[in-house]
Amino acid sequence: MPGTKFDNKKRQTVRNLRIREDTAKYLLNLDANSAHYDPKSRSMRDNPLKDLAHKKPSELSFAGENFVRSTGQVKEIAKLQLFAWDAGERGSNVHLQAEPTKAALLHKEYSKRKDEFKSEVSNSIVDKYGGEEHLKAPPRELLLATTEEYVEYSRTGKIIKGQEKVVPKSKYQEEVYVNGHTSVYGSYFRSGTWGYKCCHALQKQAYCTGAASRSGADTPQLAPEPEPTNNVDRTRSLIEMHQERMVEVKKQKKQKTQEDRENPQAREDRLKKVLAQLDAKAVAEKAEGLDERKRKYNSMVVDKGPTEEEMEAWKLRKHMASDPMANISDDKT
């Protein structure tokens, strides 16, 4: 094994230490955030001299053990080892360490046959379906969209020398008139529909009938002006309408609260009525086997919100999980 020394007298294997003239790996870069050094295995996999960007890893005295593992013939040996393992699983007698020359020759022949098979398959597909012209890559100048045209601009952005590249306005055809029209579809609009300005036709596939087809009905009729009055009725905005509605709701709520204070029995009667409705609904759902958690999403959508009595009834019947007396019924003493 490389890096070991076997002593016949002592009958033990000792790891070779580094040469004392060489700089230790952990002294190449004293930054605490540099490459990690494992003192147990004496390995430093990352490159400790990454800051030396002007130098290639091959020019450094030590560029990390991962760099050594991925350079030279390491990749080729790894491919040979994989080939030997795959061939052994398929029944071939190939071993890289026992017969390295045989394994290398077989791998070379295998790679050659593989490339020939790929080329035969691609050629057969092209011969059968065609399209060989699409496989030929265009020149690099066309791929990168670079030309030799020279254009010089001033500080204000004007062209001093050369000609500016013409950019197409659209990939679609423009100013194409069909069916005898002198304008395009979409140049006229009436009653929420687009049409042709030349003949006021609203159908896209209609033929042009000229200016004679324009009728007086196409021209918009102005509404009669209202008679002038002293009190000008100003159009209300949405905010003003919402504010007026909120004021009216507050007045109704205040009036209802005043009535409840004057007649508390009426409020209690309404609350009892709502509680009775909730009890009847719960009994009906229990009899039908309905579950509140399995109802549909919009099954309880209503146009109006709950009343104060309904909210108070819901709070009275709400199950409080944090209440220690919630599970004790009234009939138990």
Coordinates of C-alpha atoms in Angstrom, one line a residue:
M1 CA 0.0 0.0 0.0
P2 CA 1.5 3.4 -0.9
G3 CA 2.4 5.6 2.0
T4 CA 3.3 2.6 4.4
K5 CA 6.5 1.0 5.5
F6 CA 6.8 -2.6 6.6
D7 CA 9.5 -3.6 9.1
N8 CA 10.3 -7.4 9.1
K9 CA 12.0 -7.3 12.5
K10 CA 9.2 -5.6 14.4
R11 CA 6.4 -7.3 12.3
Q12 CA 4.3 -4.1 12.1
T13 CA 3.3 -1.5 9.6
V14 CA 4.1 2.1 10.2
R15 CA 2.7 5.1 8.2
N16 CA 5.4 7.1 6.5
L17 CA 5.6 10.7 7.8
R18 CA 6.2 13.7 5.6
I19 CA 9.7 14.8 4.8
R20 CA 10.6 17.5 7.3
E21 CA 11.8 19.8 4.6
D22 CA 8.3 20.0 3.1
T23 CA 5.8 22.5 4.4
A24 CA 2.9 21.0 6.2
K25 CA -0.5 21.2 4.5
Y26 CA -2.1 23.1 7.3
L27 CA 0.6 25.8 7.1
L28 CA 0.1 26.7 3.5
N29 CA -2.9 28.9 4.4
L30 CA -3.4 30.1 8.0
D31 CA -6.9 31.4 7.4
A32 CA -9.4 29.7 9.6
N33 CA -12.0 29.6 6.8
S34 CA -9.6 28.0 4.3
A35 CA -9.5 24.3 3.3
H36 CA -10.3 21.8 6.1
Y37 CA -7.5 19.6 7.4
D38 CA -8.2 16.2 9.0
P39 CA -5.4 15.5 11.5
K40 CA -6.5 11.8 11.9
S41 CA -6.0 10.9 8.2
R42 CA -3.6 13.8 7.5
S43 CA -5.7 14.8 4.5
M44 CA -6.7 18.1 3.0
R45 CA -9.1 17.5 0.1
D46 CA -9.8 21.1 -0.9
N47 CA -7.3 23.6 -2.4
P48 CA -5.8 25.8 0.4
L49 CA -4.4 28.2 -2.2
K50 CA -7.6 29.3 -3.9
D51 CA -6.7 32.9 -3.5
L52 CA -3.9 32.6 -6.0
A53 CA -6.2 32.9 -9.0
H54 CA -3.5 33.9 -11.4
K55 CA -1.9 30.5 -11.0
K56 CA -3.2 27.2 -12.3
P57 CA -3.7 24.3 -9.9
S58 CA -1.0 22.4 -11.7
E59 CA 1.5 25.2 -11.1
L60 CA 1.0 25.1 -7.3
S61 CA 3.1 23.0 -4.9
F62 CA -0.1 21.5 -3.4
A63 CA -3.6 22.0 -4.8
G64 CA -5.6 19.6 -2.6
E65 CA -6.0 15.9 -2.8
N66 CA -9.1 16.1 -4.9
F67 CA -7.1 17.8 -7.6
V68 CA -4.6 14.9 -7.6
R69 CA -7.5 12.4 -7.8
S70 CA -9.0 14.0 -10.9
T71 CA -5.8 14.6 -12.9
G72 CA -3.5 12.5 -15.0
Q73 CA -4.6 8.9 -15.7
V74 CA -6.9 8.7 -12.7
K75 CA -10.1 9.1 -14.7
E76 CA -9.0 6.5 -17.3
I77 CA -8.2 4.0 -14.5
A78 CA -11.6 4.7 -13.0
K79 CA -13.3 4.0 -16.3
L80 CA -11.3 0.8 -16.7
Q81 CA -12.3 -0.4 -13.3
L82 CA -16.0 0.3 -14.0
F83 CA -15.7 -1.6 -17.3
A84 CA -14.0 -4.6 -15.5
W85 CA -16.8 -4.7 -12.9
D86 CA -19.6 -4.5 -15.6
A87 CA -17.9 -7.2 -17.7
G88 CA -17.5 -9.4 -14.7
E89 CA -21.2 -9.1 -13.9
R90 CA -22.0 -10.2 -17.5
G91 CA -19.8 -13.3 -17.2
S92 CA -16.5 -12.1 -18.8
N93 CA -13.3 -13.1 -17.0
V94 CA -11.8 -9.6 -16.7
H95 CA -9.8 -8.3 -13.7
L96 CA -8.0 -5.0 -13.7
Q97 CA -5.4 -5.8 -11.0
A98 CA -4.7 -9.4 -12.2
E99 CA -4.7 -8.7 -16.0
P100 CA -4.4 -4.9 -16.6
T101 CA -3.2 -5.3 -20.2
K102 CA -6.2 -7.6 -21.1
A103 CA -8.6 -5.2 -19.5
A104 CA -7.2 -2.2 -21.3
L105 CA -7.4 -3.9 -24.7
L106 CA -10.9 -5.1 -24.1
H107 CA -12.0 -1.6 -23.0
K108 CA -10.4 -0.1 -26.1
E109 CA -12.2 -2.6 -28.4
Y110 CA -15.5 -2.0 -26.5
S111 CA -15.2 1.8 -26.9
K112 CA -14.5 1.5 -30.6
R113 CA -17.5 -0.8 -31.2
K114 CA -19.7 1.5 -29.2
D115 CA -18.8 4.5 -31.3
E116 CA -19.4 2.6 -34.5
F117 CA -22.8 1.4 -33.3
K118 CA -23.8 5.0 -32.4
S119 CA -22.8 6.3 -35.8
E120 CA -24.6 3.5 -37.6
V121 CA -27.8 4.2 -35.6
S122 CA -27.7 7.9 -36.3
N123 CA -27.0 7.3 -40.0
S124 CA -29.9 4.9 -40.3
I125 CA -32.2 7.4 -38.7
V126 CA -31.1 10.1 -41.1
D127 CA -31.4 7.8 -44.1
K128 CA -34.9 6.8 -43.1
Y129 CA -36.4 10.1 -42.0
G130 CA -34.0 12.7 -43.7
G131 CA -33.0 16.0 -42.2
E132 CA -29.3 15.8 -42.6
E133 CA -29.1 19.6 -43.3
H134 CA -30.4 20.3 -39.7
L135 CA -27.5 18.4 -38.2
K136 CA -24.9 20.7 -39.8
A137 CA -24.1 23.4 -37.3
P138 CA -24.1 27.0 -38.7
P139 CA -20.9 29.1 -38.4
R140 CA -19.9 30.4 -35.1
E141 CA -20.5 34.0 -36.3
L142 CA -24.1 33.2 -36.9
L143 CA -24.6 31.4 -33.6
L144 CA -23.3 34.3 -31.6
A145 CA -25.0 36.9 -33.9
T146 CA -21.8 38.8 -34.6
T147 CA -21.0 40.6 -37.8
E148 CA -18.3 42.8 -39.1
E149 CA -20.5 45.9 -39.5
Y150 CA -19.1 48.9 -37.7
V151 CA -21.3 51.6 -36.2
E152 CA -20.0 54.6 -34.4
Y153 CA -22.3 56.7 -32.1
S154 CA -21.9 60.2 -30.6
R155 CA -22.4 61.1 -27.0
T156 CA -26.0 62.0 -27.7
G157 CA -26.7 58.7 -29.3
K158 CA -26.7 59.8 -33.0
I159 CA -25.0 57.6 -35.6
I160 CA -21.7 59.2 -36.8
K161 CA -20.4 56.4 -38.9
G162 CA -22.0 53.3 -40.3
Q163 CA -25.6 52.2 -40.5
E164 CA -27.8 51.1 -37.7
K165 CA -29.2 47.6 -37.8
V166 CA -32.8 47.5 -38.9
V167 CA -35.0 45.9 -36.4
P168 CA -38.3 44.4 -37.7
K169 CA -41.4 46.0 -36.1
S170 CA -43.3 42.8 -35.9
K171 CA -43.2 39.2 -37.0
Y172 CA -46.8 39.4 -38.3
Q173 CA -47.9 41.0 -41.6
E174 CA -48.9 44.6 -41.3
E175 CA -51.2 46.8 -43.5
V176 CA -52.7 43.7 -45.2
Y177 CA -56.2 44.5 -46.4
V178 CA -58.6 41.7 -47.1
N179 CA -62.0 41.4 -48.8
G180 CA -61.7 44.8 -50.5
H181 CA -61.4 46.8 -47.2
T182 CA -59.3 49.9 -47.1
S183 CA -58.6 49.7 -43.4
V184 CA -57.7 46.9 -41.0
Y185 CA -59.9 45.0 -38.6
G186 CA -59.9 46.8 -35.3
S187 CA -59.8 50.4 -36.7
Y188 CA -63.5 50.9 -35.7
F189 CA -65.3 50.2 -32.4
R190 CA -69.0 50.3 -31.6
S191 CA -71.2 48.7 -28.9
G192 CA -68.3 46.7 -27.5
T193 CA -67.3 45.2 -30.8
W194 CA -64.4 45.9 -33.2
G195 CA -64.9 46.4 -36.9
Y196 CA -63.6 48.1 -40.1
K197 CA -63.5 51.8 -40.3
C198 CA -64.1 52.0 -44.0
C199 CA -67.6 50.4 -44.0
H200 CA -68.4 50.1 -40.3
A201 CA -68.7 46.3 -40.6
L202 CA -68.4 44.4 -37.3
Q203 CA -67.8 40.9 -38.7
K204 CA -64.2 40.0 -39.4
Q205 CA -64.8 38.0 -42.5
A206 CA -67.3 40.5 -44.0
Y207 CA -66.8 42.1 -47.5
C208 CA -66.4 45.8 -47.8
T209 CA -69.5 47.6 -49.1
G210 CA -68.0 51.1 -49.1
A211 CA -69.0 54.3 -47.4
A212 CA -72.6 53.9 -48.6
S213 CA -73.3 51.2 -46.0
R214 CA -72.7 53.6 -43.2
S215 CA -76.1 54.4 -41.7
G216 CA -77.1 57.1 -39.4
A217 CA -77.6 54.6 -36.7
D218 CA -73.9 54.1 -36.4
T219 CA -73.4 57.7 -35.3
P220 CA -73.9 58.0 -31.6
Q221 CA -76.9 60.0 -30.5
L222 CA -76.4 62.5 -27.8
A223 CA -78.6 62.4 -24.8
P224 CA -80.9 65.4 -24.3
E225 CA -79.4 67.9 -22.0
P226 CA -81.1 68.2 -18.7
E227 CA -82.9 71.4 -17.9
P228 CA -80.9 73.8 -15.8
T229 CA -81.8 73.8 -12.2
N230 CA -80.7 75.9 -9.3
N231 CA -79.7 72.8 -7.2
V232 CA -77.0 71.0 -9.3
D233 CA -77.2 67.2 -8.7
R234 CA -73.6 66.2 -8.3
T235 CA -72.6 62.5 -9.1
R236 CA -71.7 60.7 -5.9
S237 CA -68.5 58.7 -5.7
L238 CA -68.2 55.2 -4.3
I239 CA -66.6 56.4 -1.2
E240 CA -69.4 58.9 -0.5
M241 CA -72.0 56.1 -1.1
H242 CA -70.2 53.8 1.3
Q243 CA -69.9 56.5 4.0
E244 CA -73.7 57.2 3.7
R245 CA -74.4 53.5 4.0
M246 CA -72.2 53.2 7.1
V247 CA -74.0 56.1 8.7
E248 CA -77.3 54.5 8.1
V249 CA -76.2 51.2 9.5
K250 CA -74.9 52.9 12.6
K251 CA -78.3 54.7 13.1
Q252 CA -80.2 51.4 12.8
K253 CA -77.8 49.7 15.2
K254 CA -78.1 52.6 17.7
Q255 CA -81.9 52.6 17.4
K256 CA -82.1 48.8 18.0
T257 CA -79.8 49.1 21.0
Q258 CA -82.1 51.8 22.5
E259 CA -85.1 49.6 21.9
D260 CA -83.4 46.7 23.7
R261 CA -82.7 48.8 26.6
E262 CA -86.2 50.0 26.9
N263 CA -87.6 46.5 26.4
P264 CA -85.1 43.8 27.5
Q265 CA -87.8 41.1 27.3
A266 CA -88.0 41.4 23.5
R267 CA -84.2 40.8 23.2
E268 CA -84.4 37.7 25.5
D269 CA -87.3 36.3 23.4
R270 CA -85.3 36.8 20.2
L271 CA -82.3 35.1 21.7
K272 CA -84.4 32.1 22.9
K273 CA -85.8 31.8 19.4
V274 CA -82.4 31.7 17.8
L275 CA -81.2 29.1 20.4
A276 CA -84.2 26.9 19.7
Q277 CA -83.5 27.1 15.9
L278 CA -79.9 26.0 16.6
D279 CA -81.0 23.1 18.7
A280 CA -83.5 22.0 16.1
K281 CA -80.8 22.2 13.4
A282 CA -78.3 20.2 15.5
V283 CA -81.0 17.5 16.1
A284 CA -81.8 17.3 12.4
E285 CA -78.2 17.0 11.4
K286 CA -77.6 14.3 14.0
A287 CA -80.6 12.3 12.8
E288 CA -79.4 12.6 9.2
G289 CA -75.9 11.7 10.1
L290 CA -74.4 14.9 8.8
D291 CA -71.0 16.1 10.0
E292 CA -70.1 19.8 10.2
R293 CA -66.5 19.0 9.1
K294 CA -67.7 17.3 5.9
R295 CA -70.0 20.0 4.6
K296 CA -69.3 21.6 1.2
Y297 CA -67.4 24.8 0.9
N298 CA -70.3 27.1 -0.2
S299 CA -73.1 25.3 1.6
M300 CA -73.6 28.0 4.2
V301 CA -73.2 31.1 2.0
V302 CA -75.8 33.8 2.7
D303 CA -76.3 37.3 1.4
K304 CA -76.6 38.9 4.8
G305 CA -74.4 38.7 7.8
P306 CA -75.4 37.2 11.2
T307 CA -77.5 39.3 13.6
E308 CA -76.5 40.2 17.2
E309 CA -78.8 37.5 18.6
E310 CA -77.2 34.8 16.3
M311 CA -73.7 35.9 17.4
E312 CA -74.6 35.7 21.0
A313 CA -76.3 32.3 20.6
W314 CA -73.2 31.0 18.8
K315 CA -71.0 32.2 21.7
L316 CA -73.2 30.6 24.2
R317 CA -73.1 27.2 22.4
K318 CA -69.4 27.4 21.4
H319 CA -67.3 24.6 22.8
M320 CA -64.4 25.8 24.8
A321 CA -61.6 23.2 24.9
S322 CA -59.7 25.1 27.6
D323 CA -62.7 25.0 30.0
P324 CA -62.2 22.2 32.5
M325 CA -66.0 22.0 33.1
A326 CA -66.9 21.8 29.4
N327 CA -67.3 18.1 29.3
I328 CA -69.5 17.9 32.4
S329 CA -73.2 17.9 31.6
D330 CA -75.8 19.7 33.8
D331 CA -77.6 16.6 34.9
K332 CA -74.5 15.2 36.6
T333 CA -74.0 16.3 40.2

